[in-house]
Short mmCIF file of C-alpha atoms in Angstrom, two decimals:
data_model
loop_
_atom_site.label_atom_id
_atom_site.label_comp_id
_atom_site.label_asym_id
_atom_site.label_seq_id
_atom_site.Cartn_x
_atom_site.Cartn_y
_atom_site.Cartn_z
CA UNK A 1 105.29 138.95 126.56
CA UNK A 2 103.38 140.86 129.17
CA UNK A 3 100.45 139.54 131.23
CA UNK A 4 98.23 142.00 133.66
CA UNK A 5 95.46 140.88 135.76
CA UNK A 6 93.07 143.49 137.29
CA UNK A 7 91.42 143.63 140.55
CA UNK A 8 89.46 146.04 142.72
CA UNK A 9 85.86 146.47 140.79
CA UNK A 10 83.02 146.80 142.59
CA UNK A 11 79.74 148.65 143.22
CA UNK A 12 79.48 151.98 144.91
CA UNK A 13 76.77 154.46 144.85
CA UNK A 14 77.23 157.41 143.36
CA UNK A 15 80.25 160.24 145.03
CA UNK A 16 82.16 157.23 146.25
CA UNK A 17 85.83 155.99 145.22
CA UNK A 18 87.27 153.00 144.02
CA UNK A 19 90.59 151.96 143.39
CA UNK A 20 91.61 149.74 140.70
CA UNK A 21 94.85 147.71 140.75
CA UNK A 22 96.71 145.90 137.68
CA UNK A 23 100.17 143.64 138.53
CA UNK A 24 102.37 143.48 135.21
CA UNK A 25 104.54 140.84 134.29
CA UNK A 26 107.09 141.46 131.73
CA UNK A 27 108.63 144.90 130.30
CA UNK A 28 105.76 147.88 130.10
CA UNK A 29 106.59 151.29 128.65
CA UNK A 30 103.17 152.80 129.02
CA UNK A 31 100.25 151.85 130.93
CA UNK A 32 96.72 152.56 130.29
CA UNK A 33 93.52 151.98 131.52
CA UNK A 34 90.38 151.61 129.01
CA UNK A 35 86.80 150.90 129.38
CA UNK A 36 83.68 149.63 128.13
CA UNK A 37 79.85 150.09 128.65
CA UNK A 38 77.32 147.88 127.40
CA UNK A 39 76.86 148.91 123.99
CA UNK A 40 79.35 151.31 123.71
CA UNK A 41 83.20 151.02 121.93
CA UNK A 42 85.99 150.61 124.56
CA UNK A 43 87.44 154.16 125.52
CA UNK A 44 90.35 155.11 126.87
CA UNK A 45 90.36 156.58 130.15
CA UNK A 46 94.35 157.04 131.48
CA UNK A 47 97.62 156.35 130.50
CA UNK A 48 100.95 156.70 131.69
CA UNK A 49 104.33 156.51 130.98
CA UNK A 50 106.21 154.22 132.95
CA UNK A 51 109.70 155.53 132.98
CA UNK A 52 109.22 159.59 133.12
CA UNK A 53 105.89 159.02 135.33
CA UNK A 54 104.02 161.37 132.37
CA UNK A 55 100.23 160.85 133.01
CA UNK A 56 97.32 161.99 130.72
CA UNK A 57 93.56 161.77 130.93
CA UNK A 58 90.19 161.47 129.07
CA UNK A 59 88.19 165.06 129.40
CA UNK A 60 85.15 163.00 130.94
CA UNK A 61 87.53 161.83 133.94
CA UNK A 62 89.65 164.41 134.74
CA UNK A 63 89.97 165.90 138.28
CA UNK A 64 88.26 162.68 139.57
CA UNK A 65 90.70 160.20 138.31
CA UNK A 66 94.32 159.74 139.25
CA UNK A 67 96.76 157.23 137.54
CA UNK A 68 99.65 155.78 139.33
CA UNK A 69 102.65 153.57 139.24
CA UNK A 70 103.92 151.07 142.05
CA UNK A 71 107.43 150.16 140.18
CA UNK A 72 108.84 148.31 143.51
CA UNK A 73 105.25 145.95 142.91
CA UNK A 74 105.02 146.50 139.01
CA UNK A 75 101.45 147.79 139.85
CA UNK A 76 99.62 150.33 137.84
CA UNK A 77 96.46 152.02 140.05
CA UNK A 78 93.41 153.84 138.80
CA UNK A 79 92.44 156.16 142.01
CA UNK A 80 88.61 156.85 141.17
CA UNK A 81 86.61 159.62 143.13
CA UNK A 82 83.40 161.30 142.88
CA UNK A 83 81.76 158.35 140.54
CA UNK A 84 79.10 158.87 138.41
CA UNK A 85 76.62 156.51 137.06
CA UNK A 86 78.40 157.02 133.77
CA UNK A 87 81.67 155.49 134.89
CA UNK A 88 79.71 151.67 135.08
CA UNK A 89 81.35 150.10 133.07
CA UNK A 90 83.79 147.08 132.50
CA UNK A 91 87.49 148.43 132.84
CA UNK A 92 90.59 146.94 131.50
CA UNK A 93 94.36 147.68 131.76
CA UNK A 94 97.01 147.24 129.29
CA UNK A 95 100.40 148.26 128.41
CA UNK A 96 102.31 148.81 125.89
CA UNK A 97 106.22 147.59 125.62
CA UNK A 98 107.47 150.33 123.23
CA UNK A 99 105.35 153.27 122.69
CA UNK A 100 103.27 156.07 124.87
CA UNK A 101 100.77 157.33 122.35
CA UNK A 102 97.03 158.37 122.70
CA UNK A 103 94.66 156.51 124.73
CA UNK A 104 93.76 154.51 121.47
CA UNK A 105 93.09 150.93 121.65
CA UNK A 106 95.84 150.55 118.46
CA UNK A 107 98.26 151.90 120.89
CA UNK A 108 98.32 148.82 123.11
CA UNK A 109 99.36 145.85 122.72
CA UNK A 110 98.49 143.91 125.63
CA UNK A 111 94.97 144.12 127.45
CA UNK A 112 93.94 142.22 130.89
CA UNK A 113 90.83 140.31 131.46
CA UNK A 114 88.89 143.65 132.99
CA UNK A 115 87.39 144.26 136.38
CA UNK A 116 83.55 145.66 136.65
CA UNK A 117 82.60 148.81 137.95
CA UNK A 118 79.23 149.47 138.77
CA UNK A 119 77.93 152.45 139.89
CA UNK A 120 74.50 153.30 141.28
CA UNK A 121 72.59 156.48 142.11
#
């Protein structure tokens, strides 16, 4: 069983940077962090492999976000610069025990409760 809470939304204007945090408990393989607009279908925005620190990244946010591990706190960090209206949206974490695949929702097994982002131009 894993459990991940999410902190660190918040509103920025437009060209700022947030940071996003997630704390793990229990045995992740891959991390990933997903997100969802009003209206829209949740999309994945970053994953990463745990043990061989592989990272990978949705076209829309690459070059602005970074996705990091913290074994020592079993943290997981989304490092988001330059934000864009676009990126409002509410963002969740999850992990995955046993498998690094695509930033499908399928691919996860475990989700946290989400943290809002709100951006503003």
């Amino acid at each position: 069983q894993v459990t991940l809470v999410e902190s660190g939304g918040d509103s920025v204007q437009a060209g700022g940077s947030l940071r996003l945090s997630c704390v793990a408990t229990g045995y992740t393989f891959c991390m990933g962090w997903f997100r969802q607009a009003p209206g829209k279908d949740r999309e994945g925005v970053a994953g990463l492999h745990v043990r061989r620190g592989i990272t990978y990244y949705a076209d829309a946010v690459k070059g602005r976000f970074t996705i990091s591990q913290d074994n020592a706190k079993s943290t997981t960090y989304l490092q988001m610069n330059s934000l864009k209206p676009e990126d409002s949206a509410m963002y969740y974490c999850a992990a995955d025990p046993s498998r690094c695949g695509p930033l499908y929702i399928d691919n996860f097994a475990y989700w946290g409760q989400g943290t809002q982002v709100t951006v503003s131009s």
